[in-house]
Tab-separated table of C-alpha atoms in Angstrom:
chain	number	residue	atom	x	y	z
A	1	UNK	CA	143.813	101.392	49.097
A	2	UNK	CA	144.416	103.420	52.639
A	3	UNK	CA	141.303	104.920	53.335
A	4	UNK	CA	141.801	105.467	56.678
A	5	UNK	CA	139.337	108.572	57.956
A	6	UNK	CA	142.182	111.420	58.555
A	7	UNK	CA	142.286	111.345	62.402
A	8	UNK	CA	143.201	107.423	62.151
A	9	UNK	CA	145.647	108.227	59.789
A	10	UNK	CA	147.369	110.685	61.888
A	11	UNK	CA	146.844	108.441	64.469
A	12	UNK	CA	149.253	105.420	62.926
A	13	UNK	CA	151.752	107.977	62.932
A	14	UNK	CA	152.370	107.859	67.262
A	15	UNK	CA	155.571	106.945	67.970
A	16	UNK	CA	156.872	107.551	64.630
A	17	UNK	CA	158.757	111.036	63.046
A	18	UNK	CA	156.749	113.244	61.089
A	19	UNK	CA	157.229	116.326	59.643
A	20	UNK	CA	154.476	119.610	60.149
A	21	UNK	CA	153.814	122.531	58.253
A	22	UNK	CA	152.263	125.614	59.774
A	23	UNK	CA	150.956	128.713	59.616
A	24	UNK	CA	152.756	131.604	61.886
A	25	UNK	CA	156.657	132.138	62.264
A	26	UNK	CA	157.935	128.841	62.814
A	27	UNK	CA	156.277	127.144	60.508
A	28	UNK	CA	158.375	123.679	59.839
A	29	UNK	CA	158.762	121.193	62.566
A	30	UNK	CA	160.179	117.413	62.500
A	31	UNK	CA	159.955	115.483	65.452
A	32	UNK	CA	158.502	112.280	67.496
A	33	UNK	CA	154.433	112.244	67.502
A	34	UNK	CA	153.290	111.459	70.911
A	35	UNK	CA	149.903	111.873	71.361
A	36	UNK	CA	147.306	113.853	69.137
A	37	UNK	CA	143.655	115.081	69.996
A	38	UNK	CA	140.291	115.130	68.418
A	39	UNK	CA	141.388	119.065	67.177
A	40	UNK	CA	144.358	117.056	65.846
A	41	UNK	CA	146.142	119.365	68.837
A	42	UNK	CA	150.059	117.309	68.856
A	43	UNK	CA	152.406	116.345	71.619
A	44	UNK	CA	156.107	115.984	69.992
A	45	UNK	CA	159.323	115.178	71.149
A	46	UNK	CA	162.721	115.849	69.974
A	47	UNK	CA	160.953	118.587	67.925
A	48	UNK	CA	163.909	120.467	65.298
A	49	UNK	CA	162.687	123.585	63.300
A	50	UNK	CA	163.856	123.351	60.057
A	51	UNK	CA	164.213	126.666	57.604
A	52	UNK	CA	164.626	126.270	54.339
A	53	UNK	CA	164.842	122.060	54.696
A	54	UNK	CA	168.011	122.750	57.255
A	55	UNK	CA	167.524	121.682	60.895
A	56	UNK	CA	167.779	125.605	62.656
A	57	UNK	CA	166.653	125.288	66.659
A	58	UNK	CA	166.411	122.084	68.848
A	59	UNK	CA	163.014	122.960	70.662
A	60	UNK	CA	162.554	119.037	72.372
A	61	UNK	CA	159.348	118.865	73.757
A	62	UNK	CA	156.733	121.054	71.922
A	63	UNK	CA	152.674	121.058	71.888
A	64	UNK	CA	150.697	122.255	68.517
A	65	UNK	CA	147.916	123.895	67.954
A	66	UNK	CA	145.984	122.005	65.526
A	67	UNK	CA	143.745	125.241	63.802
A	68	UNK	CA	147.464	126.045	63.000
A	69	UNK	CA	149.047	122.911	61.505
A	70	UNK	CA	148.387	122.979	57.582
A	71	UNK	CA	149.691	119.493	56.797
A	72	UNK	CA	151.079	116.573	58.344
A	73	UNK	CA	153.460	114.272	56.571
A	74	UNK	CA	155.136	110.557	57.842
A	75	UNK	CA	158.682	110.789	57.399
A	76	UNK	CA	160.622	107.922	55.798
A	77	UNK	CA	162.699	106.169	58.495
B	1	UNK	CA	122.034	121.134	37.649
B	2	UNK	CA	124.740	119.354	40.370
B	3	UNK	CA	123.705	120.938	43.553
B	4	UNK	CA	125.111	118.835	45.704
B	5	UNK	CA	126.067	120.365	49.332
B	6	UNK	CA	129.704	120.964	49.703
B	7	UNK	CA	130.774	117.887	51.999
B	8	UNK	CA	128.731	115.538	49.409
B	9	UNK	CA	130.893	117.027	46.974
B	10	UNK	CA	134.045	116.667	48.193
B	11	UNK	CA	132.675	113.129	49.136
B	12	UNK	CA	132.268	112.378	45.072
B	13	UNK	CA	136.036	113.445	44.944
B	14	UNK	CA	137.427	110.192	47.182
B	15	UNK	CA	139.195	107.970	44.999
B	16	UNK	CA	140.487	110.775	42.701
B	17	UNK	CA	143.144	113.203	42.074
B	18	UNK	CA	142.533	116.991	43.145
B	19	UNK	CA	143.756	119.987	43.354
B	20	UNK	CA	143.700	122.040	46.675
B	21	UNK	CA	144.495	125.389	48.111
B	22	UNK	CA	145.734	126.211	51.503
B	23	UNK	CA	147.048	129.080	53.602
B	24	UNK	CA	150.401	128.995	54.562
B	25	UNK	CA	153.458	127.825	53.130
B	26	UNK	CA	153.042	125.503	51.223
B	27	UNK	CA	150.185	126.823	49.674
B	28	UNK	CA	149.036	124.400	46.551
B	29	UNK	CA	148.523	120.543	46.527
B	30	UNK	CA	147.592	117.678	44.637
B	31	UNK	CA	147.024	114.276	45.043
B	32	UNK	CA	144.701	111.322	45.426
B	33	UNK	CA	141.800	112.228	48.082
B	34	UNK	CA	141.524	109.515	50.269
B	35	UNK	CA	139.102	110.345	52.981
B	36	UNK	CA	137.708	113.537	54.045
B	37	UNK	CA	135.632	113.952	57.676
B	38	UNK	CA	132.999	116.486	58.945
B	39	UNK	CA	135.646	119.131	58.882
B	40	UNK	CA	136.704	118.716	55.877
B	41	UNK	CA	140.387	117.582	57.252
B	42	UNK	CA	141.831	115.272	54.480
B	43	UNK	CA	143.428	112.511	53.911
B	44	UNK	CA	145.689	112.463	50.521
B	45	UNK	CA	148.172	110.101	49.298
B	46	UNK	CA	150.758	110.766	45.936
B	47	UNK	CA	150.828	114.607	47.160
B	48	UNK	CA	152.723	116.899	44.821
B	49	UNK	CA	153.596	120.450	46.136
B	50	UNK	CA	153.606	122.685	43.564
B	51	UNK	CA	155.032	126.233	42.913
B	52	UNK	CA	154.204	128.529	40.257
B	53	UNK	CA	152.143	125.546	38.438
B	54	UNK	CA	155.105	123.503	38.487
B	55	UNK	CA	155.743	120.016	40.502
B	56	UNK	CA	158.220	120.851	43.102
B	57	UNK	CA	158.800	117.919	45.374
B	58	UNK	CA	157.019	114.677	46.264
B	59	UNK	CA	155.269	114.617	49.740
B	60	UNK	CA	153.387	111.181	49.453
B	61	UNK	CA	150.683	110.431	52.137
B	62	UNK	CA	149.786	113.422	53.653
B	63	UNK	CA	147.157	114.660	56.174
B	64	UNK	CA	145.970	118.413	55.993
B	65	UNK	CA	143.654	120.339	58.339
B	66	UNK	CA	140.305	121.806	57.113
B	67	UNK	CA	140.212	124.927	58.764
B	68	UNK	CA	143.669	125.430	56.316
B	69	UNK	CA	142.230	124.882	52.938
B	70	UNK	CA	140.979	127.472	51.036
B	71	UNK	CA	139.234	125.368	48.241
B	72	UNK	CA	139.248	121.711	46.331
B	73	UNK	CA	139.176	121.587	42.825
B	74	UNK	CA	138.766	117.877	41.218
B	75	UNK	CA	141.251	117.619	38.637
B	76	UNK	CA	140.705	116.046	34.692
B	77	UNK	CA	141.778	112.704	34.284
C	1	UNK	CA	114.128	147.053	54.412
C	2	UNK	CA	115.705	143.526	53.441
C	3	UNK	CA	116.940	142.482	56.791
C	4	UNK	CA	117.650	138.571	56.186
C	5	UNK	CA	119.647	136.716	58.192
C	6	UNK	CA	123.201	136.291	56.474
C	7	UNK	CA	122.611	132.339	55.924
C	8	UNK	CA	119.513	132.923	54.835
C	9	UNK	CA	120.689	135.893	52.306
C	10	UNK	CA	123.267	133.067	51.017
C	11	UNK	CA	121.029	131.150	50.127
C	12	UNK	CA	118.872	133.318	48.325
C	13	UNK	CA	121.587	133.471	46.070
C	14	UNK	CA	121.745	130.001	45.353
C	15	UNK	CA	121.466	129.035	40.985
C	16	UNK	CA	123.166	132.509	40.532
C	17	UNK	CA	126.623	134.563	40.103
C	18	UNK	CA	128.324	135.540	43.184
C	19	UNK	CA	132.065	136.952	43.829
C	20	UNK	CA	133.450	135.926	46.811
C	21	UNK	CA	136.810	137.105	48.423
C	22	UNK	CA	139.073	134.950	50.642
C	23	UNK	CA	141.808	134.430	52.667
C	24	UNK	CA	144.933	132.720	51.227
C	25	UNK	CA	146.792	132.934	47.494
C	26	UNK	CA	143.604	132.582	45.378
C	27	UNK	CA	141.758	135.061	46.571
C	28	UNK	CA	138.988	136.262	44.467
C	29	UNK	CA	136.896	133.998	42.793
C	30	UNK	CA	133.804	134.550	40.438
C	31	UNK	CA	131.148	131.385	39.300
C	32	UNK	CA	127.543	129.873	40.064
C	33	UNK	CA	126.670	129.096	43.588
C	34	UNK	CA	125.861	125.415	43.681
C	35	UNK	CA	124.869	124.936	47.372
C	36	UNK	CA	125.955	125.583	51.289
C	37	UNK	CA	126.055	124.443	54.487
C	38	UNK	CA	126.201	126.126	57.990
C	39	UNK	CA	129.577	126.701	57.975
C	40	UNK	CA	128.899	128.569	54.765
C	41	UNK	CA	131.463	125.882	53.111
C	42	UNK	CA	130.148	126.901	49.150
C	43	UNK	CA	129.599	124.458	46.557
C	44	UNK	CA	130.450	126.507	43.029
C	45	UNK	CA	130.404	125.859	39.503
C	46	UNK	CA	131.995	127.649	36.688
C	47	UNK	CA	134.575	129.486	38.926
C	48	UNK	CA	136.901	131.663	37.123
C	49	UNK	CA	139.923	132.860	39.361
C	50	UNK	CA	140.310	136.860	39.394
C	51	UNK	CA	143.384	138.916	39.464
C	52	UNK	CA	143.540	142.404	39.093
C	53	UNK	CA	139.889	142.549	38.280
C	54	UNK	CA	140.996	140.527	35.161
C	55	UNK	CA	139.933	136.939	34.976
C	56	UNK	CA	143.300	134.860	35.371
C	57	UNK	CA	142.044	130.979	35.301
C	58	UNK	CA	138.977	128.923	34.875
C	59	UNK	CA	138.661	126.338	37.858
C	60	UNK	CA	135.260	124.795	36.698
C	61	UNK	CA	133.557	122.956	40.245
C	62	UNK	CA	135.201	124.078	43.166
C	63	UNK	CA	134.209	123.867	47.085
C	64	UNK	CA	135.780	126.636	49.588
C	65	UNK	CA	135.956	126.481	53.109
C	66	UNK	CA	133.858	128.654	54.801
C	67	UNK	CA	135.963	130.039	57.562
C	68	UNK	CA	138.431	131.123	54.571
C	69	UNK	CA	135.748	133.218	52.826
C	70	UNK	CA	135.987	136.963	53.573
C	71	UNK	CA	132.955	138.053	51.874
C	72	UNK	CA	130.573	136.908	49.541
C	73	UNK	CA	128.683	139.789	47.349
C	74	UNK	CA	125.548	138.771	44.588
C	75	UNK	CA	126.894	140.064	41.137
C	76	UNK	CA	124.658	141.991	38.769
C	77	UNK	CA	123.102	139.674	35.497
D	1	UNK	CA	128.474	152.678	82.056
D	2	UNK	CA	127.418	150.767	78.382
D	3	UNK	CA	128.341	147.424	79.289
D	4	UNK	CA	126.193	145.379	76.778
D	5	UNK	CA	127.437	142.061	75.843
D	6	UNK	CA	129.503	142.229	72.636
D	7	UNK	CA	126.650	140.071	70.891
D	8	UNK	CA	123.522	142.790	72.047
D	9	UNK	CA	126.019	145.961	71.591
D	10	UNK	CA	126.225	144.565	67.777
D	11	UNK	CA	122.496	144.361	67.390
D	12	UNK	CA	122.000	147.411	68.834
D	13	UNK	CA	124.018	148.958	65.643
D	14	UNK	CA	121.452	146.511	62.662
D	15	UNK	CA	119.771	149.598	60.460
D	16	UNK	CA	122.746	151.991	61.162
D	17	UNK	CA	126.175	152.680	59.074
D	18	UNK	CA	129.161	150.264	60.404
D	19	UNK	CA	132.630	150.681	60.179
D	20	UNK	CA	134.023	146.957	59.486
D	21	UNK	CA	138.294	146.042	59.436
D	22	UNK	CA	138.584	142.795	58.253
D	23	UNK	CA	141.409	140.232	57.314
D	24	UNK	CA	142.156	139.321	53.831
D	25	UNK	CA	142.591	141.537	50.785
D	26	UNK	CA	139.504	143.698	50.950
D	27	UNK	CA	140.133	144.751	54.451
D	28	UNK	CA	138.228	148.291	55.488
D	29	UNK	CA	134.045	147.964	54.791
D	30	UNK	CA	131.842	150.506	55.291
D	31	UNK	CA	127.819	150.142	54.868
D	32	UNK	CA	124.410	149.787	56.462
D	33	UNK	CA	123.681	146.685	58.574
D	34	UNK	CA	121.437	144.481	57.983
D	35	UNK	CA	121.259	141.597	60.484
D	36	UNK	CA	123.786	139.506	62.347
D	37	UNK	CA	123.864	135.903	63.780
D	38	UNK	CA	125.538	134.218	66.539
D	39	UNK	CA	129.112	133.505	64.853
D	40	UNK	CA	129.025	137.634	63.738
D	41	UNK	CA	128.345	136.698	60.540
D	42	UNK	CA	127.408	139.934	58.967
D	43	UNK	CA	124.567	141.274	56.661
D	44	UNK	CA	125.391	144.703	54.865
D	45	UNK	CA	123.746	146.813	52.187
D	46	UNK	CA	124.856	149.798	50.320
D	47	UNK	CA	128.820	148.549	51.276
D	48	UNK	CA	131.630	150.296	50.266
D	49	UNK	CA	135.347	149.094	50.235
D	50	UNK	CA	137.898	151.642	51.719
D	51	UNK	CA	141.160	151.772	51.108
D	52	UNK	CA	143.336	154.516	52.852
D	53	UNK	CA	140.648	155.875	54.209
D	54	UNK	CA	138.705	156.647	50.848
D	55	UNK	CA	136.371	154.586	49.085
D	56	UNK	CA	137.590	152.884	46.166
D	57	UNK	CA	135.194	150.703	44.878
D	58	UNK	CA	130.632	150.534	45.811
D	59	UNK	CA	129.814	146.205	46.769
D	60	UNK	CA	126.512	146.775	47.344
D	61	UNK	CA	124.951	143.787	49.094
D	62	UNK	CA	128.083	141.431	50.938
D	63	UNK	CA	127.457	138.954	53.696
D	64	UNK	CA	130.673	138.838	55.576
D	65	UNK	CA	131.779	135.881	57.866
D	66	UNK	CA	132.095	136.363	61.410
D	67	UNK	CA	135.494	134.770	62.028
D	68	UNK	CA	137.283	137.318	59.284
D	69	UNK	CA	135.789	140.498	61.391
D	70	UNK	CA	138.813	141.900	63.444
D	71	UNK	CA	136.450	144.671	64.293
D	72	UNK	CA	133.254	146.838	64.236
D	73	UNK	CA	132.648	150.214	64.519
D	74	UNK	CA	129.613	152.057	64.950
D	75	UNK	CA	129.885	155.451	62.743
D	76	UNK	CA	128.592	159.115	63.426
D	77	UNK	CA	125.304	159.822	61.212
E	1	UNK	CA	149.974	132.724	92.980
E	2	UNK	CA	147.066	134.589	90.624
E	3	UNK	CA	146.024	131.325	88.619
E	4	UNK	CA	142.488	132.513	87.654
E	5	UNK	CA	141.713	130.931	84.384
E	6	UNK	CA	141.622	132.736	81.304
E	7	UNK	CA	138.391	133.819	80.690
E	8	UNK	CA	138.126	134.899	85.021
E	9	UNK	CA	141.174	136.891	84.167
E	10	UNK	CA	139.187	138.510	81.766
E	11	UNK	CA	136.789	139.165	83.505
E	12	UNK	CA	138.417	141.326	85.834
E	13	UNK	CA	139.227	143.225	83.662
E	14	UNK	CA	135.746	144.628	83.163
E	15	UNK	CA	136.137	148.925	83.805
E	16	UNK	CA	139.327	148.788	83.540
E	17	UNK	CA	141.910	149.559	80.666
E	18	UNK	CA	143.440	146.916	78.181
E	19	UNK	CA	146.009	146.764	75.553
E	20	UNK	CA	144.766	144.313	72.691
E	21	UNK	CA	146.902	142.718	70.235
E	22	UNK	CA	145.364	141.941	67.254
E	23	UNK	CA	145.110	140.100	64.024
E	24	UNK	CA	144.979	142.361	61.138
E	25	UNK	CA	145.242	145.393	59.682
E	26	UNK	CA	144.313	147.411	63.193
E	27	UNK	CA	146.698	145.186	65.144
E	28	UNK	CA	147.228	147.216	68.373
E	29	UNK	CA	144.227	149.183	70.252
E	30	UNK	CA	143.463	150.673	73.648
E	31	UNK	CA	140.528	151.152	75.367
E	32	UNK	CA	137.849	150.516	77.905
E	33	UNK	CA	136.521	146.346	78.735
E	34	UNK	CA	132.576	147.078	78.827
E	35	UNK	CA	132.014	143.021	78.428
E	36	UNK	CA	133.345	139.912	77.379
E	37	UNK	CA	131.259	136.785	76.003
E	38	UNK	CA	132.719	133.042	75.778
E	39	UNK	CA	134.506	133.654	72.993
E	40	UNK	CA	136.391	136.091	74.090
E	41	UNK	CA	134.673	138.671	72.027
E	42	UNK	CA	135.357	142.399	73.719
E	43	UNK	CA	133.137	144.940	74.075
E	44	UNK	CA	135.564	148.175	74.417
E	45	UNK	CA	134.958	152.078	74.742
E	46	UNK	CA	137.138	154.937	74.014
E	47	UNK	CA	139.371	152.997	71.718
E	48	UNK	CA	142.772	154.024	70.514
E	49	UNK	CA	144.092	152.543	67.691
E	50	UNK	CA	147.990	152.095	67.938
E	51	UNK	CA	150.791	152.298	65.421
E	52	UNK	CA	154.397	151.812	66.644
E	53	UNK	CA	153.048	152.921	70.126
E	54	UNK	CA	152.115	155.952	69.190
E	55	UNK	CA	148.359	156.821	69.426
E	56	UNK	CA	146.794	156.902	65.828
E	57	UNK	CA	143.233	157.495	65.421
E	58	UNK	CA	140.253	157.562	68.002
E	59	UNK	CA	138.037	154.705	67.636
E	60	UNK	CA	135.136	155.350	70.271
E	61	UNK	CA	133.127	152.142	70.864
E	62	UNK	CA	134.190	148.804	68.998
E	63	UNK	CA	133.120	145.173	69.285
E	64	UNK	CA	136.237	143.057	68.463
E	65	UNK	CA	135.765	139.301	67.412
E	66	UNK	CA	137.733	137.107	69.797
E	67	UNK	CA	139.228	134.868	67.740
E	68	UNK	CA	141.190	137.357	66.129
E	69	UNK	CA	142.564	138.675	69.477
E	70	UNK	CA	146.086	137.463	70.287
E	71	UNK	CA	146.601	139.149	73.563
E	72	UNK	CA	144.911	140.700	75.840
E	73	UNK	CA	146.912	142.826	78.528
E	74	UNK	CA	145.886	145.111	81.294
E	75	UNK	CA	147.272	148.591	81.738
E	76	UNK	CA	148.520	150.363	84.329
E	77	UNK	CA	146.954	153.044	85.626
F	1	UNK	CA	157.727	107.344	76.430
F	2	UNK	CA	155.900	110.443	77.548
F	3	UNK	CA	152.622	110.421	75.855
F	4	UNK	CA	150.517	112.398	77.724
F	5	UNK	CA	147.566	113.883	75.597
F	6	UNK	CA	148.325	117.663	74.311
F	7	UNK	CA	146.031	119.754	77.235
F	8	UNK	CA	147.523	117.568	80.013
F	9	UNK	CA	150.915	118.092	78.497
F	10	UNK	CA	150.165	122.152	78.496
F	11	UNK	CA	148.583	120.869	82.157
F	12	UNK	CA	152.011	119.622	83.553
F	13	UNK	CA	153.599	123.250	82.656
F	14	UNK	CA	151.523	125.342	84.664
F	15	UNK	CA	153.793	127.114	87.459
F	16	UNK	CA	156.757	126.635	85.305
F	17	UNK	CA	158.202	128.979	82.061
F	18	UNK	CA	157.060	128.204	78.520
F	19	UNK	CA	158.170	129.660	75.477
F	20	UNK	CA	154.793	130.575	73.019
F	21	UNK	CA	155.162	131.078	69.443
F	22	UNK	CA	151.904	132.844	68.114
F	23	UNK	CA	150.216	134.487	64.804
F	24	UNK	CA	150.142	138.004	64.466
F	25	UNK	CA	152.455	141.064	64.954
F	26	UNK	CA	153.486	140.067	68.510
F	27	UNK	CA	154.846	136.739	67.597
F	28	UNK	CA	157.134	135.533	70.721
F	29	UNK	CA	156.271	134.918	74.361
F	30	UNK	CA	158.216	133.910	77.770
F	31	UNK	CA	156.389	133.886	80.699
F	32	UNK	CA	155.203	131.694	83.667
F	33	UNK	CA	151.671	129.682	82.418
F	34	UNK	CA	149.106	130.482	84.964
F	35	UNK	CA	146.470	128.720	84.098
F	36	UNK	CA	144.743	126.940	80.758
F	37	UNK	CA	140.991	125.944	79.761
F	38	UNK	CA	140.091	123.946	76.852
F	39	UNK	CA	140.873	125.678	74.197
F	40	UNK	CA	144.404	126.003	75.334
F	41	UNK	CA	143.515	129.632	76.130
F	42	UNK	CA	146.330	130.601	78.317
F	43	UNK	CA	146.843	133.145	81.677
F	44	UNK	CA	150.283	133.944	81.887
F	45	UNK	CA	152.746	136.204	84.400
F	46	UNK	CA	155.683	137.943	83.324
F	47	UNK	CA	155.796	137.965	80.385
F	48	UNK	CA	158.488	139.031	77.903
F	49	UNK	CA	157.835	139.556	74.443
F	50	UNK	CA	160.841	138.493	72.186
F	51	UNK	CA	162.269	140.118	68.967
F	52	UNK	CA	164.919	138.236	66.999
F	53	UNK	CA	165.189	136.155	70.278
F	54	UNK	CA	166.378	138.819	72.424
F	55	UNK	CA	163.744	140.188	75.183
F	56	UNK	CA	162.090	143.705	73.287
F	57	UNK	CA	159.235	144.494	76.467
F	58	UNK	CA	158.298	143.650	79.418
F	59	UNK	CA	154.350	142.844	79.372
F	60	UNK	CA	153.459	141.251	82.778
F	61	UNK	CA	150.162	139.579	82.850
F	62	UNK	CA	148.957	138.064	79.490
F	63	UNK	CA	145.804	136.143	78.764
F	64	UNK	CA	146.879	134.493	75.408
F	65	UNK	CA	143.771	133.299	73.257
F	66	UNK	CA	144.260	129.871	72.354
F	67	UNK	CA	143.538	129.846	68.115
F	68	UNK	CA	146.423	132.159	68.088
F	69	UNK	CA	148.876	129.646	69.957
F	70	UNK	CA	151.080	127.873	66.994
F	71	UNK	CA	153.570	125.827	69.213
F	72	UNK	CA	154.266	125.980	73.489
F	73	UNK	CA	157.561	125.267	74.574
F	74	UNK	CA	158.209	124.793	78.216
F	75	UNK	CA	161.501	126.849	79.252
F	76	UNK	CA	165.012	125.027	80.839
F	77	UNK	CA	164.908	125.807	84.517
């Protein structure tokens, strides 16, 4: 079983795509994990906003807030 | 009477399925807990998002961020 | 004049029925105050969800986030 | 000039009627203050919710948490 | 180049007038800066509440919790 | 692969025009980033707030409270 504590987990996830729910407008992201904090604050690249599961805006390079991400999710490559 | 203090609680929970409650979109989850630190951010795996009680779509292994859920309900097994 | 401090008022309340209104979709809840922490995370038991004033759906054990809890009021027995 | 620290200008208000907005669903308080602690987490007796301006419904007792309160407001006695 | 940080910014602010942007019901007010703590709470006189930039209703003196602040902008006078 | 951590990503903007989506009424931002402290609270210069994507009002100098930051974008020069 993966147990890993949940800023380990998020922490596999550098280098790979994930996909990131939030609160406020924008709230769908996919994109390149870069880097992530101890407030689980994210760097991303090649960020795309998706509404209703269709990619919407390019945004590249993009830094989250983490008090405002509500889940993060590995995507399937 | 269980009086356990809330992180202990959720603690008991790791290993099982629950049920959990968040602002934001994607408001209602359940899944597997897998770990769970002092801020209650979680680590899930075999997430369902669900919509008016019903499954809606698989997520899998998913992290979500403690400030965002409103409450964790253990589920019957 | 009862002048406690609001953690300490909590806590009085402890082993008894308390409503407590929060943020998010589920927001009024009803059941037995179990325990809590400093960050006024609650540990519950026999939580009924509200709607309407009417009681919608029993959750049984529940814990809620603290910084997602709008007020918490002792009810009458 | 009143330039009291936000902290010491809300202590200055415990024994006296408040005027609290607040985010959720139960967002306009009125009631008697009874302490307050460092994160603004709020004591009240003899509360009343508000809603358009009139009160709709007596709470009584209600410990509020600090990080809901958009705002409070001393009121004329 | 004015790089003060945020909380200097602030600062100077102090006596002067500020348009807040809020969280909330009460989202838009103008008024006085009496004080700011590290949190950004504001202690404000002669408050205006705002709706669709028109003044609304007179406020007086109001302690608003920074961390439902969005913006904080100074006026022109 | 840039992987700079998130602050020194926010860091490397400062001088330079970022986009900032945020919670609350006022939800879109362009502006030059001034400065930023550690909780990615943010001093910004003229700034325009953004409706539908088009520019809606010119604000000028912005402090930007950090919990209220979902996403920063820096701007295409």
């Amino acid at each position: 079983m993966n147990s890993m504590f949940p800023n380990k987990r998020i922490q596999s996830m550098i280098g790979k795509k994930v996909h990131i729910e939030m609160k406020g407008e924008k709230s769908v992201l996919e994109g390149i994990l870069r880097s992530v904090d101890d407030y689980l604050n994210l760097h991303m690249s090649a960020v795309n906003e998706l509404q209703d599961g269709e990619r919407k805006r390019l945004l590249g390079s993009v830094v989250v807030r983490g008090n405002n991400v509500v889940l993060i999710n590995p995507m399937k490559e």
